[in-house]
Amino acid sequence: MHYASSGQKKAPTRPIVAARRRRQLHPFFFQMGPVALTISSVLLIALMALLYLSQLSQALNVNQQIQDYQAKQAVLQRQNQDLVNTLAQEQSPAYIAAHAQAQGLVPADPKAVEVLEVPGLQSVPDQQSGVAP
């Protein structure tokens, strides 16, 4: 041990530095009293509950929107299928012939058809590529 010239003991510095470090490492809530710690805990739990309820309500809203979109999609698919069926029916030869007769049109008699030949007129080449004019 070292003695100062005045005859007093010199305090060791190492334990004091270690104690200061321990105090710095301790979180502040260890220094809080039981009432302050309880109030802080209740506030944190309430905040977490609010965040949970907020997320839950957002999830429910998104789920409702998804159900609405799925219902709209089902209605649109039914309408599309009805239109496809109507189009197929109206493009059928029997439907076209029935409506043509209802409007007074009759099929042409091949014997009564007259073909006119125009001199100098070139004939239309056959479409072998499958493209209709």
Short mmCIF file of N, CA, C and O in Angstrom, two decimals:
data_model
loop_
_atom_site.label_atom_id
_atom_site.label_comp_id
_atom_site.label_asym_id
_atom_site.label_seq_id
_atom_site.Cartn_x
_atom_site.Cartn_y
_atom_site.Cartn_z
N MET A 1 0.83 -1.17 0.00
CA MET A 1 0.00 0.00 0.00
C MET A 1 0.87 1.23 0.00
O MET A 1 1.90 1.25 0.63
N HIS A 2 0.35 2.19 -0.71
CA HIS A 2 1.09 3.44 -0.81
C HIS A 2 0.47 4.46 0.13
O HIS A 2 -0.73 4.59 0.22
N TYR A 3 1.32 5.18 0.75
CA TYR A 3 0.86 6.21 1.66
C TYR A 3 1.24 7.56 1.08
O TYR A 3 2.31 7.73 0.53
N ALA A 4 0.33 8.49 1.20
CA ALA A 4 0.62 9.85 0.74
C ALA A 4 1.49 10.53 1.79
O ALA A 4 1.61 10.08 2.91
N SER A 5 2.03 11.62 1.37
CA SER A 5 2.95 12.32 2.26
C SER A 5 2.23 12.87 3.49
O SER A 5 2.85 13.11 4.50
N SER A 6 0.91 13.06 3.38
CA SER A 6 0.20 13.61 4.53
C SER A 6 -0.16 12.51 5.51
O SER A 6 -0.74 12.78 6.54
N GLY A 7 0.09 11.27 5.12
CA GLY A 7 -0.15 10.20 6.04
C GLY A 7 -1.48 9.51 5.81
O GLY A 7 -1.87 8.65 6.57
N GLN A 8 -2.25 9.88 4.78
CA GLN A 8 -3.53 9.24 4.50
C GLN A 8 -3.34 8.17 3.43
O GLN A 8 -2.43 8.23 2.63
N LYS A 9 -4.25 7.24 3.43
CA LYS A 9 -4.24 6.19 2.42
C LYS A 9 -4.77 6.73 1.11
O LYS A 9 -5.74 7.48 1.09
N LYS A 10 -4.19 6.29 0.02
CA LYS A 10 -4.69 6.68 -1.30
C LYS A 10 -5.69 5.60 -1.74
O LYS A 10 -5.38 4.41 -1.71
N ALA A 11 -6.88 6.01 -2.16
CA ALA A 11 -7.93 5.06 -2.55
C ALA A 11 -7.60 4.45 -3.89
O ALA A 11 -7.15 5.13 -4.80
N PRO A 12 -7.81 3.16 -4.02
CA PRO A 12 -7.54 2.51 -5.30
C PRO A 12 -8.55 2.98 -6.36
O PRO A 12 -9.72 3.15 -6.08
N THR A 13 -8.10 3.18 -7.57
CA THR A 13 -8.96 3.71 -8.64
C THR A 13 -9.65 2.61 -9.43
O THR A 13 -10.67 2.85 -10.04
N ARG A 14 -9.12 1.44 -9.43
CA ARG A 14 -9.71 0.37 -10.24
C ARG A 14 -11.11 -0.02 -9.82
O ARG A 14 -11.99 -0.15 -10.66
N PRO A 15 -11.43 -0.24 -8.57
CA PRO A 15 -12.80 -0.61 -8.20
C PRO A 15 -13.81 0.49 -8.51
O PRO A 15 -14.94 0.22 -8.85
N ILE A 16 -13.41 1.75 -8.41
CA ILE A 16 -14.33 2.84 -8.71
C ILE A 16 -14.69 2.85 -10.19
O ILE A 16 -15.85 3.02 -10.56
N VAL A 17 -13.70 2.63 -11.05
CA VAL A 17 -13.96 2.59 -12.50
C VAL A 17 -14.88 1.42 -12.83
O VAL A 17 -15.82 1.54 -13.63
N ALA A 18 -14.66 0.28 -12.21
CA ALA A 18 -15.51 -0.89 -12.46
C ALA A 18 -16.94 -0.63 -12.00
O ALA A 18 -17.90 -1.03 -12.67
N ALA A 19 -17.11 0.02 -10.88
CA ALA A 19 -18.46 0.33 -10.37
C ALA A 19 -19.17 1.30 -11.31
O ALA A 19 -20.36 1.18 -11.56
N ARG A 20 -18.45 2.28 -11.82
CA ARG A 20 -19.06 3.22 -12.78
C ARG A 20 -19.51 2.50 -14.04
O ARG A 20 -20.57 2.78 -14.58
N ARG A 21 -18.71 1.58 -14.50
CA ARG A 21 -19.08 0.82 -15.71
C ARG A 21 -20.33 -0.02 -15.45
O ARG A 21 -21.19 -0.14 -16.31
N ARG A 22 -20.41 -0.64 -14.28
CA ARG A 22 -21.59 -1.43 -13.95
C ARG A 22 -22.83 -0.55 -13.93
O ARG A 22 -23.89 -0.94 -14.40
N ARG A 23 -22.72 0.64 -13.36
CA ARG A 23 -23.86 1.56 -13.32
C ARG A 23 -24.27 1.99 -14.73
O ARG A 23 -25.44 2.15 -15.02
N GLN A 24 -23.32 2.16 -15.61
CA GLN A 24 -23.64 2.56 -16.98
C GLN A 24 -24.29 1.41 -17.74
O GLN A 24 -25.12 1.63 -18.61
N LEU A 25 -23.93 0.19 -17.45
CA LEU A 25 -24.48 -0.95 -18.15
C LEU A 25 -25.88 -1.31 -17.69
O LEU A 25 -26.64 -1.91 -18.44
N HIS A 26 -26.26 -0.95 -16.48
CA HIS A 26 -27.59 -1.26 -15.98
C HIS A 26 -28.61 -0.39 -16.72
O HIS A 26 -28.44 0.81 -16.82
N PRO A 27 -29.68 -0.99 -17.22
CA PRO A 27 -30.73 -0.18 -17.85
C PRO A 27 -31.38 0.73 -16.81
O PRO A 27 -31.35 0.47 -15.61
N PHE A 28 -31.99 1.78 -17.32
CA PHE A 28 -32.56 2.78 -16.43
C PHE A 28 -33.73 2.23 -15.62
O PHE A 28 -34.03 2.70 -14.54
N PHE A 29 -34.42 1.20 -16.12
CA PHE A 29 -35.59 0.74 -15.38
C PHE A 29 -35.23 -0.04 -14.12
O PHE A 29 -36.08 -0.30 -13.29
N PHE A 30 -34.00 -0.42 -13.95
CA PHE A 30 -33.61 -1.01 -12.68
C PHE A 30 -33.57 0.06 -11.59
O PHE A 30 -33.64 -0.24 -10.42
N GLN A 31 -33.44 1.28 -12.00
CA GLN A 31 -33.43 2.38 -11.03
C GLN A 31 -34.82 2.91 -10.76
O GLN A 31 -35.01 3.73 -9.90
N MET A 32 -35.81 2.43 -11.55
CA MET A 32 -37.18 2.89 -11.37
C MET A 32 -37.79 2.19 -10.16
O MET A 32 -37.46 1.05 -9.85
N GLY A 33 -38.74 2.86 -9.56
CA GLY A 33 -39.45 2.26 -8.44
C GLY A 33 -40.53 1.32 -8.95
O GLY A 33 -40.82 1.26 -10.16
N PRO A 34 -41.18 0.59 -8.08
CA PRO A 34 -42.21 -0.36 -8.52
C PRO A 34 -43.41 0.32 -9.15
O PRO A 34 -44.00 -0.20 -10.08
N VAL A 35 -43.79 1.50 -8.71
CA VAL A 35 -44.94 2.20 -9.28
C VAL A 35 -44.62 2.67 -10.69
O VAL A 35 -45.41 2.46 -11.63
N ALA A 36 -43.48 3.28 -10.88
CA ALA A 36 -43.09 3.75 -12.21
C ALA A 36 -42.91 2.58 -13.17
O ALA A 36 -43.29 2.65 -14.34
N LEU A 37 -42.36 1.48 -12.67
CA LEU A 37 -42.18 0.30 -13.50
C LEU A 37 -43.53 -0.30 -13.89
O LEU A 37 -43.73 -0.70 -15.04
N THR A 38 -44.49 -0.32 -12.98
CA THR A 38 -45.83 -0.83 -13.28
C THR A 38 -46.53 0.06 -14.30
O THR A 38 -47.14 -0.44 -15.26
N ILE A 39 -46.45 1.35 -14.12
CA ILE A 39 -47.08 2.28 -15.07
C ILE A 39 -46.45 2.14 -16.45
O ILE A 39 -47.15 2.10 -17.47
N SER A 40 -45.14 2.04 -16.51
CA SER A 40 -44.46 1.87 -17.80
C SER A 40 -44.88 0.56 -18.46
O SER A 40 -45.12 0.50 -19.67
N SER A 41 -44.99 -0.49 -17.68
CA SER A 41 -45.39 -1.79 -18.22
C SER A 41 -46.81 -1.74 -18.76
O SER A 41 -47.10 -2.24 -19.85
N VAL A 42 -47.72 -1.12 -18.02
CA VAL A 42 -49.10 -1.00 -18.47
C VAL A 42 -49.18 -0.18 -19.75
O VAL A 42 -49.91 -0.52 -20.69
N LEU A 43 -48.42 0.90 -19.81
CA LEU A 43 -48.43 1.73 -21.02
C LEU A 43 -47.88 0.96 -22.22
O LEU A 43 -48.42 1.05 -23.34
N LEU A 44 -46.82 0.21 -22.02
CA LEU A 44 -46.27 -0.59 -23.13
C LEU A 44 -47.24 -1.67 -23.57
O LEU A 44 -47.41 -1.90 -24.78
N ILE A 45 -47.90 -2.32 -22.63
CA ILE A 45 -48.88 -3.35 -22.99
C ILE A 45 -50.06 -2.72 -23.74
O ILE A 45 -50.55 -3.26 -24.73
N ALA A 46 -50.51 -1.55 -23.29
CA ALA A 46 -51.61 -0.85 -23.98
C ALA A 46 -51.20 -0.46 -25.39
O ALA A 46 -51.98 -0.58 -26.35
N LEU A 47 -49.98 0.01 -25.55
CA LEU A 47 -49.49 0.38 -26.88
C LEU A 47 -49.43 -0.84 -27.80
O LEU A 47 -49.85 -0.76 -28.96
N MET A 48 -48.95 -1.94 -27.28
CA MET A 48 -48.90 -3.17 -28.08
C MET A 48 -50.30 -3.64 -28.46
O MET A 48 -50.54 -4.10 -29.57
N ALA A 49 -51.25 -3.50 -27.52
CA ALA A 49 -52.64 -3.88 -27.82
C ALA A 49 -53.22 -2.99 -28.91
O ALA A 49 -53.91 -3.48 -29.82
N LEU A 50 -52.94 -1.70 -28.86
CA LEU A 50 -53.43 -0.79 -29.91
C LEU A 50 -52.82 -1.14 -31.27
O LEU A 50 -53.52 -1.12 -32.29
N LEU A 51 -51.55 -1.42 -31.28
CA LEU A 51 -50.91 -1.80 -32.54
C LEU A 51 -51.50 -3.11 -33.09
O LEU A 51 -51.74 -3.24 -34.29
N TYR A 52 -51.75 -4.05 -32.22
CA TYR A 52 -52.34 -5.32 -32.64
C TYR A 52 -53.74 -5.09 -33.22
O TYR A 52 -54.09 -5.63 -34.27
N LEU A 53 -54.56 -4.31 -32.51
CA LEU A 53 -55.92 -4.04 -33.01
C LEU A 53 -55.90 -3.28 -34.32
O LEU A 53 -56.74 -3.51 -35.20
N SER A 54 -54.95 -2.38 -34.48
CA SER A 54 -54.82 -1.64 -35.74
C SER A 54 -54.49 -2.59 -36.88
O SER A 54 -55.10 -2.54 -37.96
N GLN A 55 -53.53 -3.47 -36.65
CA GLN A 55 -53.16 -4.44 -37.68
C GLN A 55 -54.32 -5.39 -37.98
O GLN A 55 -54.57 -5.75 -39.13
N LEU A 56 -55.04 -5.79 -36.95
CA LEU A 56 -56.18 -6.69 -37.13
C LEU A 56 -57.27 -6.03 -37.96
O LEU A 56 -57.83 -6.65 -38.87
N SER A 57 -57.56 -4.76 -37.69
CA SER A 57 -58.59 -4.06 -38.47
C SER A 57 -58.17 -3.88 -39.92
O SER A 57 -58.98 -4.01 -40.83
N GLN A 58 -56.90 -3.60 -40.13
CA GLN A 58 -56.41 -3.48 -41.51
C GLN A 58 -56.52 -4.82 -42.23
O GLN A 58 -56.92 -4.87 -43.40
N ALA A 59 -56.19 -5.90 -41.56
CA ALA A 59 -56.30 -7.22 -42.17
C ALA A 59 -57.75 -7.56 -42.50
O ALA A 59 -58.04 -8.13 -43.56
N LEU A 60 -58.66 -7.20 -41.62
CA LEU A 60 -60.08 -7.46 -41.88
C LEU A 60 -60.58 -6.63 -43.06
O LEU A 60 -61.36 -7.12 -43.89
N ASN A 61 -60.14 -5.38 -43.17
CA ASN A 61 -60.54 -4.54 -44.30
C ASN A 61 -60.02 -5.11 -45.62
O ASN A 61 -60.75 -5.15 -46.61
N VAL A 62 -58.78 -5.55 -45.62
CA VAL A 62 -58.21 -6.13 -46.84
C VAL A 62 -58.93 -7.43 -47.19
O VAL A 62 -59.21 -7.69 -48.36
N ASN A 63 -59.25 -8.22 -46.18
CA ASN A 63 -59.98 -9.47 -46.43
C ASN A 63 -61.35 -9.17 -47.03
O ASN A 63 -61.80 -9.88 -47.96
N GLN A 64 -62.04 -8.15 -46.53
CA GLN A 64 -63.35 -7.78 -47.07
C GLN A 64 -63.22 -7.31 -48.53
O GLN A 64 -64.04 -7.66 -49.37
N GLN A 65 -62.18 -6.54 -48.82
CA GLN A 65 -61.96 -6.09 -50.20
C GLN A 65 -61.69 -7.28 -51.12
O GLN A 65 -62.20 -7.32 -52.25
N ILE A 66 -60.92 -8.24 -50.65
CA ILE A 66 -60.63 -9.42 -51.46
C ILE A 66 -61.93 -10.19 -51.74
O ILE A 66 -62.16 -10.63 -52.88
N GLN A 67 -62.78 -10.33 -50.74
CA GLN A 67 -64.05 -11.03 -50.95
C GLN A 67 -64.93 -10.26 -51.93
O GLN A 67 -65.61 -10.88 -52.78
N ASP A 68 -64.96 -8.94 -51.85
CA ASP A 68 -65.74 -8.13 -52.79
C ASP A 68 -65.22 -8.31 -54.22
O ASP A 68 -66.00 -8.47 -55.16
N TYR A 69 -63.88 -8.29 -54.38
CA TYR A 69 -63.30 -8.46 -55.71
C TYR A 69 -63.58 -9.86 -56.25
O TYR A 69 -63.83 -10.03 -57.45
N GLN A 70 -63.56 -10.86 -55.39
CA GLN A 70 -63.85 -12.22 -55.84
C GLN A 70 -65.31 -12.35 -56.26
O GLN A 70 -65.61 -13.04 -57.24
N ALA A 71 -66.21 -11.69 -55.54
CA ALA A 71 -67.62 -11.71 -55.93
C ALA A 71 -67.82 -11.00 -57.27
O ALA A 71 -68.55 -11.50 -58.15
N LYS A 72 -67.16 -9.86 -57.46
CA LYS A 72 -67.25 -9.15 -58.74
C LYS A 72 -66.66 -10.00 -59.87
O LYS A 72 -67.20 -10.03 -60.98
N GLN A 73 -65.57 -10.69 -59.58
CA GLN A 73 -64.95 -11.55 -60.59
C GLN A 73 -65.89 -12.68 -60.99
O GLN A 73 -66.01 -13.00 -62.17
N ALA A 74 -66.59 -13.25 -60.02
CA ALA A 74 -67.53 -14.33 -60.32
C ALA A 74 -68.67 -13.82 -61.19
O ALA A 74 -69.08 -14.49 -62.17
N VAL A 75 -69.19 -12.62 -60.88
CA VAL A 75 -70.27 -12.04 -61.69
C VAL A 75 -69.77 -11.77 -63.11
O VAL A 75 -70.46 -12.09 -64.10
N LEU A 76 -68.58 -11.20 -63.24
CA LEU A 76 -68.03 -10.91 -64.57
C LEU A 76 -67.76 -12.19 -65.36
O LEU A 76 -67.97 -12.22 -66.58
N GLN A 77 -67.32 -13.24 -64.68
CA GLN A 77 -67.09 -14.51 -65.38
C GLN A 77 -68.41 -15.09 -65.89
O GLN A 77 -68.46 -15.63 -67.00
N ARG A 78 -69.48 -14.99 -65.06
CA ARG A 78 -70.79 -15.46 -65.53
C ARG A 78 -71.28 -14.64 -66.72
O ARG A 78 -71.79 -15.19 -67.69
N GLN A 79 -71.12 -13.31 -66.65
CA GLN A 79 -71.52 -12.47 -67.77
C GLN A 79 -70.72 -12.80 -69.02
O GLN A 79 -71.27 -12.85 -70.12
N ASN A 80 -69.43 -13.02 -68.87
CA ASN A 80 -68.58 -13.37 -70.00
C ASN A 80 -69.03 -14.69 -70.62
O ASN A 80 -69.09 -14.81 -71.85
N GLN A 81 -69.32 -15.67 -69.78
CA GLN A 81 -69.77 -16.96 -70.30
C GLN A 81 -71.10 -16.83 -71.02
O GLN A 81 -71.31 -17.44 -72.08
N ASP A 82 -72.01 -16.01 -70.49
CA ASP A 82 -73.29 -15.77 -71.17
C ASP A 82 -73.07 -15.12 -72.53
O ASP A 82 -73.72 -15.48 -73.52
N LEU A 83 -72.16 -14.15 -72.59
CA LEU A 83 -71.88 -13.48 -73.87
C LEU A 83 -71.23 -14.44 -74.87
O LEU A 83 -71.54 -14.39 -76.07
N VAL A 84 -70.34 -15.31 -74.39
CA VAL A 84 -69.71 -16.29 -75.28
C VAL A 84 -70.77 -17.24 -75.83
O VAL A 84 -70.77 -17.56 -77.03
N ASN A 85 -71.70 -17.66 -74.98
CA ASN A 85 -72.76 -18.56 -75.44
C ASN A 85 -73.68 -17.87 -76.45
O ASN A 85 -74.06 -18.46 -77.47
N THR A 86 -74.01 -16.60 -76.17
CA THR A 86 -74.85 -15.84 -77.10
C THR A 86 -74.15 -15.65 -78.44
O THR A 86 -74.76 -15.82 -79.51
N LEU A 87 -72.88 -15.33 -78.40
CA LEU A 87 -72.11 -15.16 -79.63
C LEU A 87 -72.03 -16.44 -80.44
O LEU A 87 -72.21 -16.44 -81.67
N ALA A 88 -71.79 -17.55 -79.76
CA ALA A 88 -71.72 -18.84 -80.46
C ALA A 88 -73.07 -19.19 -81.09
O ALA A 88 -73.13 -19.70 -82.22
N GLN A 89 -74.15 -18.91 -80.38
CA GLN A 89 -75.48 -19.19 -80.91
C GLN A 89 -75.77 -18.31 -82.13
O GLN A 89 -76.29 -18.79 -83.14
N GLU A 90 -75.43 -17.02 -82.05
CA GLU A 90 -75.74 -16.11 -83.15
C GLU A 90 -74.83 -16.31 -84.35
O GLU A 90 -75.15 -15.84 -85.45
N GLN A 91 -73.70 -16.98 -84.19
CA GLN A 91 -72.83 -17.26 -85.32
C GLN A 91 -73.13 -18.61 -85.97
O GLN A 91 -72.53 -18.94 -86.99
N SER A 92 -74.05 -19.35 -85.41
CA SER A 92 -74.37 -20.66 -86.00
C SER A 92 -75.12 -20.48 -87.30
O SER A 92 -75.92 -19.56 -87.47
N PRO A 93 -74.87 -21.35 -88.27
CA PRO A 93 -75.55 -21.24 -89.57
C PRO A 93 -77.07 -21.33 -89.46
O PRO A 93 -77.79 -20.64 -90.19
N ALA A 94 -77.59 -22.16 -88.58
CA ALA A 94 -79.04 -22.30 -88.45
C ALA A 94 -79.66 -20.98 -87.96
O ALA A 94 -80.73 -20.58 -88.46
N TYR A 95 -79.02 -20.32 -87.02
CA TYR A 95 -79.53 -19.05 -86.51
C TYR A 95 -79.51 -18.00 -87.61
O TYR A 95 -80.47 -17.23 -87.78
N ILE A 96 -78.42 -17.94 -88.36
CA ILE A 96 -78.31 -16.95 -89.44
C ILE A 96 -79.36 -17.20 -90.51
O ILE A 96 -80.03 -16.27 -90.99
N ALA A 97 -79.56 -18.48 -90.89
CA ALA A 97 -80.57 -18.82 -91.91
C ALA A 97 -81.96 -18.48 -91.42
O ALA A 97 -82.79 -17.94 -92.17
N ALA A 98 -82.29 -18.76 -90.16
CA ALA A 98 -83.62 -18.47 -89.63
C ALA A 98 -83.88 -16.97 -89.62
O ALA A 98 -84.98 -16.52 -90.00
N HIS A 99 -82.90 -16.17 -89.22
CA HIS A 99 -83.11 -14.73 -89.21
C HIS A 99 -83.14 -14.13 -90.61
O HIS A 99 -83.84 -13.13 -90.84
N ALA A 100 -82.41 -14.73 -91.53
CA ALA A 100 -82.47 -14.26 -92.92
C ALA A 100 -83.85 -14.52 -93.51
O ALA A 100 -84.42 -13.66 -94.19
N GLN A 101 -84.41 -15.70 -93.23
CA GLN A 101 -85.76 -16.00 -93.72
C GLN A 101 -86.80 -15.11 -93.05
O GLN A 101 -87.79 -14.71 -93.67
N ALA A 102 -86.58 -14.78 -91.77
CA ALA A 102 -87.52 -13.90 -91.07
C ALA A 102 -87.51 -12.50 -91.68
O ALA A 102 -88.53 -11.80 -91.65
N GLN A 103 -86.41 -12.09 -92.27
CA GLN A 103 -86.33 -10.78 -92.92
C GLN A 103 -86.73 -10.83 -94.39
O GLN A 103 -86.66 -9.83 -95.08
N GLY A 104 -87.13 -12.01 -94.86
CA GLY A 104 -87.62 -12.12 -96.22
C GLY A 104 -86.55 -12.53 -97.22
O GLY A 104 -86.80 -12.52 -98.43
N LEU A 105 -85.40 -12.90 -96.81
CA LEU A 105 -84.35 -13.33 -97.72
C LEU A 105 -84.53 -14.82 -98.00
O LEU A 105 -84.91 -15.60 -97.13
N VAL A 106 -84.26 -15.19 -99.24
CA VAL A 106 -84.37 -16.61 -99.62
C VAL A 106 -83.07 -17.02 -100.29
O VAL A 106 -82.36 -16.18 -100.86
N PRO A 107 -82.74 -18.31 -100.23
CA PRO A 107 -81.52 -18.74 -100.90
C PRO A 107 -81.65 -18.59 -102.42
O PRO A 107 -82.73 -18.72 -103.00
N ALA A 108 -80.56 -18.29 -103.05
CA ALA A 108 -80.57 -18.09 -104.50
C ALA A 108 -80.60 -19.45 -105.20
O ALA A 108 -79.98 -20.41 -104.77
N ASP A 109 -81.33 -19.49 -106.32
CA ASP A 109 -81.39 -20.71 -107.13
C ASP A 109 -80.16 -20.71 -108.03
O ASP A 109 -79.93 -19.78 -108.79
N PRO A 110 -79.32 -21.76 -107.94
CA PRO A 110 -78.09 -21.77 -108.74
C PRO A 110 -78.36 -21.72 -110.25
O PRO A 110 -77.54 -21.21 -111.00
N LYS A 111 -79.53 -22.19 -110.68
CA LYS A 111 -79.85 -22.17 -112.11
C LYS A 111 -80.22 -20.75 -112.56
O LYS A 111 -80.05 -20.41 -113.72
N ALA A 112 -80.74 -19.95 -111.63
CA ALA A 112 -81.19 -18.61 -111.99
C ALA A 112 -80.09 -17.57 -111.86
O ALA A 112 -80.28 -16.41 -112.22
N VAL A 113 -78.91 -17.97 -111.37
CA VAL A 113 -77.82 -17.02 -111.19
C VAL A 113 -77.17 -16.77 -112.54
O VAL A 113 -76.86 -17.69 -113.30
N GLU A 114 -77.00 -15.51 -112.86
CA GLU A 114 -76.34 -15.15 -114.10
C GLU A 114 -74.93 -14.68 -113.80
O GLU A 114 -74.72 -13.88 -112.88
N VAL A 115 -73.97 -15.16 -114.57
CA VAL A 115 -72.58 -14.77 -114.41
C VAL A 115 -72.24 -13.84 -115.56
O VAL A 115 -72.43 -14.17 -116.72
N LEU A 116 -71.73 -12.68 -115.22
CA LEU A 116 -71.34 -11.70 -116.23
C LEU A 116 -69.84 -11.76 -116.41
O LEU A 116 -69.07 -11.77 -115.46
N GLU A 117 -69.42 -11.79 -117.63
CA GLU A 117 -67.99 -11.75 -117.93
C GLU A 117 -67.68 -10.39 -118.52
O GLU A 117 -68.29 -9.96 -119.48
N VAL A 118 -66.74 -9.71 -117.92
CA VAL A 118 -66.34 -8.39 -118.37
C VAL A 118 -65.02 -8.55 -119.10
O VAL A 118 -64.05 -9.06 -118.54
N PRO A 119 -64.96 -8.13 -120.37
CA PRO A 119 -63.71 -8.27 -121.11
C PRO A 119 -62.62 -7.35 -120.53
O PRO A 119 -62.89 -6.23 -120.15
N GLY A 120 -61.39 -7.86 -120.41
CA GLY A 120 -60.26 -7.08 -119.91
C GLY A 120 -60.14 -7.08 -118.40
O GLY A 120 -59.21 -6.51 -117.83
N LEU A 121 -61.06 -7.68 -117.69
CA LEU A 121 -61.02 -7.74 -116.24
C LEU A 121 -60.24 -8.98 -115.81
O LEU A 121 -60.46 -10.07 -116.30
N GLN A 122 -59.29 -8.77 -114.92
CA GLN A 122 -58.49 -9.90 -114.44
C GLN A 122 -59.23 -10.59 -113.30
O GLN A 122 -59.86 -9.95 -112.47
N SER A 123 -59.09 -11.88 -113.27
CA SER A 123 -59.76 -12.63 -112.20
C SER A 123 -58.96 -12.51 -110.90
O SER A 123 -57.76 -12.28 -110.90
N VAL A 124 -59.64 -12.70 -109.82
CA VAL A 124 -59.00 -12.64 -108.51
C VAL A 124 -58.27 -13.96 -108.27
O VAL A 124 -58.84 -15.04 -108.44
N PRO A 125 -56.99 -13.91 -107.92
CA PRO A 125 -56.26 -15.16 -107.68
C PRO A 125 -56.80 -15.88 -106.44
O PRO A 125 -57.33 -15.26 -105.52
N ASP A 126 -56.68 -17.20 -106.46
CA ASP A 126 -57.15 -18.01 -105.33
C ASP A 126 -56.32 -17.69 -104.09
O ASP A 126 -55.10 -17.51 -104.15
N GLN A 127 -56.98 -17.65 -102.97
CA GLN A 127 -56.31 -17.38 -101.70
C GLN A 127 -55.93 -18.73 -101.07
O GLN A 127 -56.71 -19.33 -100.35
N GLN A 128 -54.75 -19.18 -101.32
CA GLN A 128 -54.29 -20.47 -100.78
C GLN A 128 -53.68 -20.30 -99.38
O GLN A 128 -53.48 -21.27 -98.69
N SER A 129 -53.37 -19.09 -98.99
CA SER A 129 -52.70 -18.88 -97.71
C SER A 129 -53.68 -18.95 -96.54
O SER A 129 -53.28 -18.91 -95.39
N GLY A 130 -54.97 -19.04 -96.82
CA GLY A 130 -55.93 -19.15 -95.73
C GLY A 130 -56.42 -17.82 -95.21
O GLY A 130 -57.15 -17.77 -94.24
N VAL A 131 -56.02 -16.73 -95.85
CA VAL A 131 -56.45 -15.41 -95.39
C VAL A 131 -57.70 -15.03 -96.19
O VAL A 131 -57.68 -15.03 -97.41
N ALA A 132 -58.79 -14.76 -95.53
CA ALA A 132 -60.02 -14.38 -96.19
C ALA A 132 -59.94 -12.91 -96.61
O ALA A 132 -59.38 -12.10 -95.90
N PRO A 133 -60.58 -12.56 -97.78
CA PRO A 133 -60.55 -11.16 -98.21
C PRO A 133 -61.38 -10.28 -97.33
O PRO A 133 -62.28 -10.67 -96.69
#
